[in-house]
Coordinates of C-alpha atoms and ligand atoms in Angstrom, one line a residue:
M30 CA 128.4 42.7 165.8
K31 CA 132.3 42.9 166.8
K32 CA 133.1 39.9 165.1
I33 CA 131.4 40.9 161.5
L34 CA 133.4 44.1 161.9
L35 CA 136.6 42.1 162.4
G36 CA 135.6 39.9 159.4
F37 CA 135.2 42.9 157.4
A38 CA 138.4 44.3 158.4
I39 CA 140.3 41.1 157.8
I40 CA 138.7 40.8 154.2
F41 CA 139.5 44.3 153.3
S42 CA 143.0 44.4 154.4
S43 CA 143.8 41.0 152.6
L44 CA 141.8 42.6 149.3
L45 CA 144.2 45.7 149.8
L46 CA 147.2 43.4 150.2
I47 CA 146.5 41.3 147.1
S48 CA 145.8 44.3 145.0
F49 CA 149.2 45.7 146.2
S50 CA 151.2 42.7 145.5
L51 CA 149.4 42.4 141.9
K52 CA 150.5 45.9 141.0
T53 CA 152.6 46.1 138.0
D54 CA 156.1 47.5 138.0
P55 CA 157.3 49.9 135.5
P56 CA 159.5 48.7 132.9
K57 CA 163.1 48.2 134.1
P58 CA 165.7 50.5 131.9
Y59 CA 167.0 48.6 129.0
G60 CA 170.6 48.6 127.8
P61 CA 172.5 52.1 128.3
V62 CA 170.5 54.9 129.4
P63 CA 170.9 58.8 129.4
S64 CA 172.3 60.7 132.4
E65 CA 169.9 63.7 133.7
R66 CA 172.3 66.0 131.9
Q67 CA 171.7 64.2 128.8
I68 CA 168.2 64.1 129.1
K69 CA 168.0 68.0 129.8
H70 CA 169.9 68.3 126.6
H71 CA 167.9 66.1 124.4
K72 CA 165.1 68.5 125.2
M73 CA 167.1 71.5 123.8
E74 CA 166.5 70.0 120.2
Y75 CA 167.5 72.9 118.4
Y76 CA 170.2 75.5 119.1
G77 CA 172.8 78.0 117.5
F78 CA 176.5 78.0 117.1
I79 CA 178.2 81.4 117.1
H80 CA 181.6 80.9 114.8
F81 CA 183.0 84.5 115.4
G82 CA 186.8 85.4 115.9
M83 CA 189.8 86.5 113.8
N84 CA 188.7 84.8 110.8
T85 CA 185.8 87.0 110.8
F86 CA 188.2 89.9 110.0
T87 CA 190.5 88.0 107.3
G88 CA 188.1 86.0 105.3
K89 CA 189.6 82.7 106.0
Q90 CA 188.0 79.8 107.5
W91 CA 190.9 78.4 109.3
G92 CA 193.5 81.0 110.2
Y93 CA 197.1 80.1 110.3
G94 CA 197.7 81.5 113.8
D95 CA 199.9 84.8 113.1
D96 CA 197.3 87.5 112.0
S97 CA 197.9 90.5 114.5
P98 CA 195.6 90.9 117.5
D99 CA 195.0 94.1 116.1
T100 CA 193.1 92.7 113.1
F101 CA 190.1 91.9 115.5
N102 CA 188.1 95.0 115.7
P103 CA 184.1 94.5 115.6
K104 CA 183.1 98.2 115.6
H105 CA 179.5 97.4 116.9
L106 CA 179.9 94.2 118.3
D107 CA 176.4 93.4 120.0
C108 CA 175.8 89.9 121.6
R109 CA 172.5 91.2 122.6
Q110 CA 171.6 91.0 119.0
W111 CA 172.6 87.4 118.6
A112 CA 171.0 86.4 121.5
K113 CA 167.7 88.1 120.4
V114 CA 167.9 86.8 116.9
A115 CA 168.5 82.9 118.3
K116 CA 165.6 83.4 120.8
E117 CA 163.3 84.9 118.1
A118 CA 164.4 81.9 115.9
G119 CA 163.2 79.4 118.5
M120 CA 166.6 78.3 119.9
T121 CA 167.3 77.0 123.1
G122 CA 170.8 78.1 123.5
L123 CA 174.1 79.4 121.6
I124 CA 177.6 78.2 121.7
L125 CA 180.4 80.4 120.9
T126 CA 183.8 79.7 119.5
A127 CA 185.8 81.3 122.5
K128 CA 189.2 80.2 120.6
H129 CA 189.3 78.4 117.3
H130 CA 192.3 76.7 115.5
D131 CA 193.9 80.2 114.8
G132 CA 194.5 80.4 118.9
F133 CA 193.1 83.9 119.0
C134 CA 190.9 84.1 122.3
L135 CA 187.8 86.1 122.7
W136 CA 188.3 86.4 126.4
P137 CA 191.4 88.0 128.2
S138 CA 193.1 84.8 129.0
K139 CA 195.6 85.5 132.0
Y140 CA 197.6 82.5 130.0
T141 CA 198.4 84.3 126.4
D142 CA 199.0 87.6 124.9
Y143 CA 197.1 86.4 121.9
S144 CA 193.7 87.5 122.9
V145 CA 191.2 90.4 123.0
K146 CA 193.3 92.1 125.6
N147 CA 195.8 93.3 122.8
S148 CA 193.4 94.0 120.4
K149 CA 192.2 97.7 119.4
W150 CA 188.6 96.7 120.1
K151 CA 187.5 98.4 123.4
N152 CA 191.2 99.5 123.8
G153 CA 191.9 95.8 124.9
K154 CA 189.4 96.2 127.6
G155 CA 186.7 94.0 126.1
D156 CA 185.5 90.5 126.8
V157 CA 183.2 89.1 124.3
V158 CA 182.7 85.8 126.1
K159 CA 181.5 87.9 129.1
E160 CA 179.2 89.8 126.9
F161 CA 177.9 86.5 125.3
V162 CA 176.8 84.9 128.3
E163 CA 175.1 87.9 129.9
A164 CA 173.4 88.1 126.5
C165 CA 172.3 84.6 126.7
K166 CA 171.0 84.9 130.3
E167 CA 169.1 88.1 129.6
Y168 CA 167.4 86.2 126.4
G169 CA 166.6 82.9 128.6
L170 CA 169.1 81.0 126.3
K171 CA 171.7 78.6 127.5
A172 CA 175.4 79.2 126.9
G173 CA 177.8 77.0 125.7
I174 CA 181.8 77.1 125.0
Y175 CA 183.8 76.0 121.8
L176 CA 187.5 75.8 122.8
S177 CA 189.5 74.4 120.0
P178 CA 192.2 71.7 121.0
W179 CA 194.2 72.4 118.2
D180 CA 196.2 75.9 118.2
R181 CA 198.1 77.1 115.3
H182 CA 199.2 80.0 117.2
S183 CA 200.8 78.3 120.5
A184 CA 204.6 77.9 120.4
V185 CA 204.2 75.0 123.0
Y186 CA 201.5 73.1 120.6
G187 CA 202.5 69.4 120.4
T188 CA 204.5 69.5 123.7
P189 CA 203.0 68.6 127.1
E190 CA 203.1 72.2 128.3
Y191 CA 200.2 72.8 125.9
I192 CA 198.1 70.6 127.4
T193 CA 198.7 72.6 130.7
Y194 CA 197.7 75.8 129.1
Y195 CA 194.7 74.2 127.3
R196 CA 193.3 72.8 130.7
N197 CA 193.9 76.3 132.6
Q198 CA 191.9 77.9 129.9
L199 CA 189.1 75.6 130.4
R200 CA 189.3 76.2 134.0
E201 CA 188.9 79.8 133.2
L202 CA 186.1 79.7 131.1
L203 CA 184.4 77.3 133.1
T204 CA 184.7 79.2 136.6
N205 CA 184.2 82.6 135.6
Y206 CA 181.2 82.8 133.0
G207 CA 178.3 81.1 135.1
D208 CA 176.4 78.0 133.9
I209 CA 177.7 76.5 130.7
F210 CA 175.4 73.8 129.2
E211 CA 177.9 71.9 126.6
V212 CA 181.5 72.2 126.0
W213 CA 182.4 71.3 122.3
F214 CA 185.8 69.7 121.6
D215 CA 186.5 69.7 118.1
G216 CA 188.4 67.0 116.4
A217 CA 190.4 68.9 113.7
N218 CA 193.8 68.6 113.8
G219 CA 195.4 69.7 110.5
G220 CA 198.9 70.0 111.1
T221 CA 200.5 73.2 109.7
G222 CA 200.6 76.3 111.7
Y223 CA 202.5 79.4 112.8
Y224 CA 203.2 78.0 116.2
G225 CA 205.1 80.8 117.8
G226 CA 207.2 81.4 114.6
K227 CA 208.1 77.9 113.8
K228 CA 205.9 78.0 110.8
K229 CA 205.8 73.8 110.3
K230 CA 203.6 70.9 110.7
I231 CA 203.1 69.4 113.8
K232 CA 201.5 65.8 114.2
I233 CA 200.0 64.8 117.4
D234 CA 198.7 61.3 118.3
N235 CA 195.1 61.8 118.9
K236 CA 195.0 58.4 121.0
T237 CA 197.4 59.7 123.7
Y238 CA 198.4 63.5 123.2
Y239 CA 195.2 65.3 124.9
D240 CA 194.8 62.8 127.7
W241 CA 191.0 63.4 127.2
P242 CA 189.7 61.7 130.5
N243 CA 191.6 64.0 132.6
T244 CA 190.3 66.9 130.7
W245 CA 186.7 65.7 130.8
K246 CA 187.1 65.3 134.5
I247 CA 187.7 69.4 134.8
V248 CA 184.3 69.9 133.0
R249 CA 182.6 67.5 135.5
E250 CA 184.1 69.1 138.5
L251 CA 183.7 72.7 137.3
Q252 CA 180.4 72.5 135.5
P253 CA 178.7 69.1 136.5
G254 CA 175.4 70.0 134.3
A255 CA 177.2 70.3 131.2
V256 CA 177.5 68.2 128.1
M257 CA 180.5 67.1 126.1
F258 CA 180.5 66.8 122.5
S259 CA 183.4 65.3 120.6
D260 CA 184.0 62.5 117.9
A261 CA 183.7 60.1 120.9
G262 CA 181.6 61.6 123.5
P263 CA 181.7 61.4 126.4
D264 CA 178.0 62.9 126.2
L265 CA 177.3 63.8 122.6
R266 CA 178.7 62.7 119.2
W267 CA 179.6 64.2 116.0
V268 CA 177.1 63.0 113.3
G269 CA 179.9 62.2 110.8
N270 CA 179.3 65.3 108.6
E271 CA 178.5 68.9 108.6
N272 CA 175.3 68.7 106.3
G273 CA 173.1 68.6 109.5
Y274 CA 171.8 65.0 108.5
A275 CA 171.8 62.1 111.0
D276 CA 170.5 58.6 109.3
A277 CA 167.1 57.8 109.3
I278 CA 168.0 54.9 111.5
N279 CA 169.8 56.4 114.5
W280 CA 170.7 54.9 117.8
C281 CA 171.8 57.1 120.8
L282 CA 174.1 54.2 121.4
L283 CA 178.0 54.1 120.9
D284 CA 180.7 51.6 121.5
T285 CA 183.6 53.8 122.7
V286 CA 186.4 51.1 122.9
G287 CA 189.2 52.2 120.5
I288 CA 187.8 55.7 119.7
Y289 CA 188.9 59.2 120.6
P290 CA 188.3 62.9 119.6
G291 CA 189.6 63.3 116.1
M292 CA 189.7 59.5 115.8
P293 CA 186.1 58.1 115.4
N294 CA 184.6 55.2 114.0
H295 CA 183.2 56.8 110.9
K296 CA 180.8 53.6 110.6
F297 CA 178.7 54.5 113.2
L298 CA 178.6 58.4 113.7
S299 CA 175.6 59.2 111.7
K300 CA 173.6 56.0 112.8
G301 CA 174.9 54.9 116.3
N302 CA 175.5 51.6 117.0
E303 CA 172.8 49.4 118.2
Y304 CA 174.8 47.3 120.3
G305 CA 176.9 50.4 121.7
N306 CA 178.0 50.2 125.5
K307 CA 177.2 53.9 126.1
W308 CA 174.4 56.5 125.6
I309 CA 176.0 59.1 123.2
P310 CA 173.5 60.6 120.8
A311 CA 174.4 62.6 117.7
E312 CA 174.6 66.1 117.4
C313 CA 174.0 67.5 113.8
D314 CA 176.3 70.6 113.3
V315 CA 175.8 72.7 110.3
S316 CA 176.1 76.2 109.0
I317 CA 173.4 78.7 107.7
R318 CA 176.3 79.2 104.8
P319 CA 179.0 77.2 103.3
G320 CA 181.6 78.3 105.6
W321 CA 181.6 78.4 109.5
F322 CA 182.9 82.0 109.8
Y323 CA 181.5 84.9 107.8
D324 CA 182.6 85.8 104.4
K325 CA 180.9 88.5 102.5
K326 CA 181.6 86.5 99.3
Q327 CA 179.0 83.9 100.6
N328 CA 176.1 86.4 101.2
K329 CA 174.3 85.0 98.1
K330 CA 174.9 81.4 99.7
V331 CA 172.8 81.5 102.6
K332 CA 170.8 78.3 102.8
S333 CA 167.2 78.6 101.7
V334 CA 164.2 77.9 104.1
E335 CA 163.3 74.6 102.4
H336 CA 166.9 73.5 102.7
L337 CA 166.5 74.6 106.5
L338 CA 163.6 72.6 106.9
K339 CA 165.3 69.5 105.2
I340 CA 168.0 69.7 107.8
Y341 CA 165.5 69.8 110.7
Y342 CA 163.6 67.0 109.5
R343 CA 166.8 65.0 109.3
S344 CA 168.4 66.3 112.6
V345 CA 165.5 66.7 115.1
G346 CA 163.2 64.5 113.0
R347 CA 165.9 61.8 113.3
N348 CA 166.7 61.4 117.0
S349 CA 169.5 64.2 117.2
C350 CA 169.8 67.5 118.1
L351 CA 170.5 70.4 115.7
I352 CA 173.1 72.9 116.1
L353 CA 172.8 75.9 113.6
N354 CA 175.8 78.1 112.8
V355 CA 174.9 81.7 112.3
P356 CA 178.2 83.6 111.9
P357 CA 178.2 87.3 112.7
D358 CA 179.7 89.6 110.3
E359 CA 182.9 92.1 110.8
T360 CA 180.5 94.6 112.3
G361 CA 180.0 92.1 115.2
K362 CA 176.3 91.5 114.5
I363 CA 174.5 88.8 112.6
N364 CA 173.9 90.1 109.2
K365 CA 170.6 91.1 108.0
I366 CA 170.4 88.3 105.3
D367 CA 171.0 85.5 107.9
V368 CA 168.6 87.3 110.1
D369 CA 165.6 87.4 107.7
R370 CA 166.3 83.7 106.7
L371 CA 166.3 82.5 110.3
K372 CA 162.9 84.2 110.7
E373 CA 161.4 82.8 107.6
F374 CA 162.7 79.2 108.7
K375 CA 161.2 79.9 112.2
T376 CA 157.6 80.8 110.4
A377 CA 158.0 77.7 108.4
L378 CA 158.7 75.6 111.4
D379 CA 155.6 77.2 113.2
K380 CA 153.3 76.3 110.3
E381 CA 154.8 72.8 110.0
F382 CA 154.1 72.0 113.6
K383 CA 151.0 74.5 114.4
T384 CA 148.2 72.4 115.9
N385 CA 148.9 68.8 117.3
L386 CA 145.7 67.1 116.0
A387 CA 146.3 64.1 118.5
L388 CA 146.4 66.2 121.7
N389 CA 144.2 64.6 124.2
K390 CA 142.3 62.5 121.6
N391 CA 141.2 59.1 122.5
V392 CA 143.7 56.2 121.9
S393 CA 143.4 52.6 122.1
A394 CA 146.3 49.8 122.5
S395 CA 146.6 46.1 121.3
S396 CA 147.5 45.6 125.1
Y397 CA 149.2 47.7 127.9
R398 CA 151.2 46.7 130.8
G399 CA 149.7 44.6 133.4
D400 CA 146.0 46.2 132.5
D401 CA 147.4 48.8 134.8
S402 CA 146.0 52.3 133.8
R403 CA 149.5 53.8 134.7
F404 CA 150.6 52.5 131.4
K405 CA 147.4 52.9 129.3
A406 CA 147.5 54.2 125.6
S407 CA 146.0 57.8 126.2
N408 CA 149.4 58.7 128.1
I409 CA 150.6 59.1 124.5
T410 CA 148.5 62.1 124.0
D411 CA 148.2 63.7 127.3
G412 CA 150.9 66.2 126.5
D413 CA 152.6 65.1 129.8
Y414 CA 156.2 64.1 129.2
D415 CA 156.5 61.5 132.0
S416 CA 153.7 59.6 131.2
Y417 CA 153.7 56.7 128.9
W418 CA 152.5 53.8 127.2
A419 CA 154.2 50.3 127.9
T420 CA 153.3 46.7 127.3
D421 CA 154.3 43.8 129.4
D422 CA 157.7 42.6 129.2
S423 CA 157.1 39.6 126.9
V424 CA 155.3 41.8 124.4
K425 CA 157.5 43.6 122.0
T426 CA 155.3 44.7 119.6
G427 CA 151.9 46.7 119.5
S428 CA 149.5 49.1 118.0
L429 CA 148.4 52.4 119.1
T430 CA 145.2 53.9 117.3
I431 CA 144.4 57.4 117.7
E432 CA 140.8 58.6 117.0
L433 CA 140.7 61.9 115.4
G434 CA 136.9 62.7 116.1
G435 CA 136.2 63.0 112.5
E436 CA 137.8 63.1 109.0
T437 CA 140.8 65.0 109.5
E438 CA 144.0 65.7 107.0
V439 CA 147.4 64.5 108.4
N440 CA 150.9 64.7 106.8
R441 CA 153.2 64.5 110.0
V442 CA 153.8 62.2 112.9
V443 CA 156.0 63.1 115.9
L444 CA 157.0 59.8 117.9
Q445 CA 159.1 59.7 121.3
E446 CA 160.3 57.1 123.3
Y447 CA 160.5 57.6 127.0
I448 CA 164.3 57.4 126.9
K449 CA 164.8 57.5 130.7
L450 CA 164.2 53.7 130.1
G451 CA 166.6 53.3 127.2
Q452 CA 166.3 53.2 123.2
R453 CA 164.1 50.3 122.2
V454 CA 162.1 50.5 119.2
D455 CA 163.5 49.1 115.9
S456 CA 160.9 49.6 113.4
F457 CA 157.5 50.8 113.1
N458 CA 154.9 52.1 110.6
I459 CA 152.1 54.4 110.3
E460 CA 148.5 53.6 108.8
A461 CA 145.6 55.7 108.2
L462 CA 141.9 54.4 108.2
V463 CA 140.5 55.4 104.7
N464 CA 137.3 54.5 103.5
G465 CA 137.3 51.6 106.1
N466 CA 140.7 50.4 104.7
W467 CA 144.2 50.6 106.9
E468 CA 146.5 52.4 104.3
L469 CA 150.3 52.2 105.2
Q470 CA 151.6 56.0 105.1
A471 CA 154.9 55.8 106.1
Y472 CA 157.7 53.4 107.7
G473 CA 160.2 54.0 110.0
G474 CA 163.3 52.3 112.0
T475 CA 164.5 53.8 115.2
I476 CA 162.6 56.4 117.3
G477 CA 164.7 57.3 120.3
Y478 CA 164.2 60.8 121.9
K479 CA 162.3 62.2 118.8
R480 CA 161.3 60.9 115.4
I481 CA 159.3 62.9 112.8
L482 CA 157.8 61.2 109.6
K483 CA 156.5 63.2 106.7
F484 CA 154.0 61.6 104.3
P485 CA 151.7 63.0 101.7
T486 CA 148.4 64.4 103.2
V487 CA 146.0 61.7 104.2
K488 CA 142.3 62.5 104.9
T489 CA 141.3 60.1 107.8
L490 CA 139.2 59.1 110.9
K491 CA 142.0 57.1 112.6
I492 CA 145.8 57.0 112.6
R493 CA 147.4 53.6 113.7
I494 CA 151.0 53.3 114.9
N495 CA 152.4 49.6 114.6
I496 CA 155.6 48.9 116.6
L497 CA 157.0 45.9 114.5
K498 CA 160.0 45.2 116.3
A499 CA 161.6 46.4 119.5
K500 CA 164.6 45.1 121.7
A501 CA 162.3 45.2 124.9
C502 CA 158.7 46.2 125.7
P503 CA 158.0 49.2 123.9
V504 CA 157.7 52.4 126.0
I505 CA 156.2 55.5 124.1
N506 CA 155.3 58.7 126.1
N507 CA 154.2 61.0 123.3
I508 CA 152.8 61.1 119.9
E509 CA 151.9 64.0 117.9
L510 CA 150.0 64.6 114.5
Y511 CA 150.1 67.6 112.4
H512 CA 149.0 68.9 108.9
A513 CA 151.5 70.8 107.5
P514 CA 150.2 73.5 105.0
D515 CA 151.7 72.5 101.9
D516 CA 153.1 69.4 100.3
A517 CA 155.2 71.3 97.8
Y518 CA 157.8 68.7 98.1
Y519 CA 155.6 65.8 97.1
S520 CA 153.1 67.9 94.4
K521 CA 156.6 68.7 93.0
G522 CA 157.8 65.3 92.9
L523 CA 160.4 66.3 95.2
N524 CA 160.0 64.2 98.2
M525 CA 162.9 64.6 100.3
D526 CA 163.2 61.0 101.6
H527 CA 162.4 57.8 99.5
S528 CA 160.4 56.2 102.2
Y529 CA 159.2 59.5 103.8
N530 CA 161.9 59.3 106.3
Ligands
LIG21 C1 185.2 71.7 112.4 C2 186.4 73.1 112.2 O1 187.3 72.6 111.7 C3 185.5 73.8 111.7 O2 186.1 75.1 111.2 C4 184.2 74.3 112.3 O3 184.8 74.8 113.8 C5 183.4 73.1 112.8 C6 182.2 73.3 113.7 O4 184.3 72.0 113.2 O5 185.8 70.7 112.8

């Protein structure tokens, strides 16, 4: 009896050993991958920009740097209104221009007199940055800071002394105001300015003047969770235009050799560089008005909901995040026109993505990694960000078929790659089963963190996503299907992108 038991035990443990050694490993990361702080940032998707400062009161877009601090006097400054409006618009954070190119500081910096402390506002006792971060906290929004490297007021701009000044200010902002999610380093350097009365043109060398690596270190030291934006990263890149549009093919990668903030390689801003050496995704910055600062002359030019939707599909829908500028007016509040438009935009977005028709639906795949259920097809519809479908390393194409459980109307597909393991997919298409035939609906290039495709409504039983080309085995963690209420763009012959991109 003992012998039989021993025999069983041996057989059982060797079976265990075999199954353990056969266990499939998850795919190894491929190419550059995002940092934890970048992954958190990707998930923020849509947040706001607040351009507010001296220009709000002068009607200028780029102040010269010579306006009196008294000019700044918002009678009803209400950062809580900004945060409430942003939150209700579906934004996840806000970034404030603590100092724009005119050099006027919205916080009482101890390194300059050119700030709120010498304005009439609150008799010089106010601090916009403080009110801003507190309001963001109250409304559950992340707060970010824009600190213009170019300073048209400073008498020492262009000298090494200015770099010390700039870094001191950065330290103040990153020390005294709690958690900051993003620091925005603008690349603009227009030349002319007041410069303490010198009123001249100062040209700096973008390659060397700011000594960016040492400034970036300050951010890492004081706010390790913050991402940094510039024309050259290190965490986020400018998309290369101020229309809010990324390219339909958009890699999160960038080759950083020889590029600097203020001196980008324009060829790669909107589409990234497939062979880039660093993970530096694009951020689409755009204003709801033609200008970045409020100007009542532009009240009739607030972007339409259709325009904002187009921006959304070309930013968030193209593997980029969207930072939408909504500039408060001279009273210190976001103007009703912009508030109403943001509300309408949110309503429209909610209608676009109302019900995920793929959630928990049956999915089959052409194959899955090691026949191991950890990598099975249904991981893409389980609503869990961290479970994914993957193929064997040698398999770089594949199909996923989602059964809708009955004839269903579909016109939007959301796809996500599990970017922790890198960006892999190069091209894919989407088909629908119509009257027993697979009909092509849309074609896409890259996916990345998120890709959204639009196509005319199709009534179908099944949707099939075919990965046509990938740099390494595809790793897809989420696919959603929607039926947006109207296809106005298509019915009016206005389809926004040729290939339904
Ligand atoms: C640009 C600036 O010159 C604009 O004034 C604005 O701040 C925009 C977001 O970035 O480079």
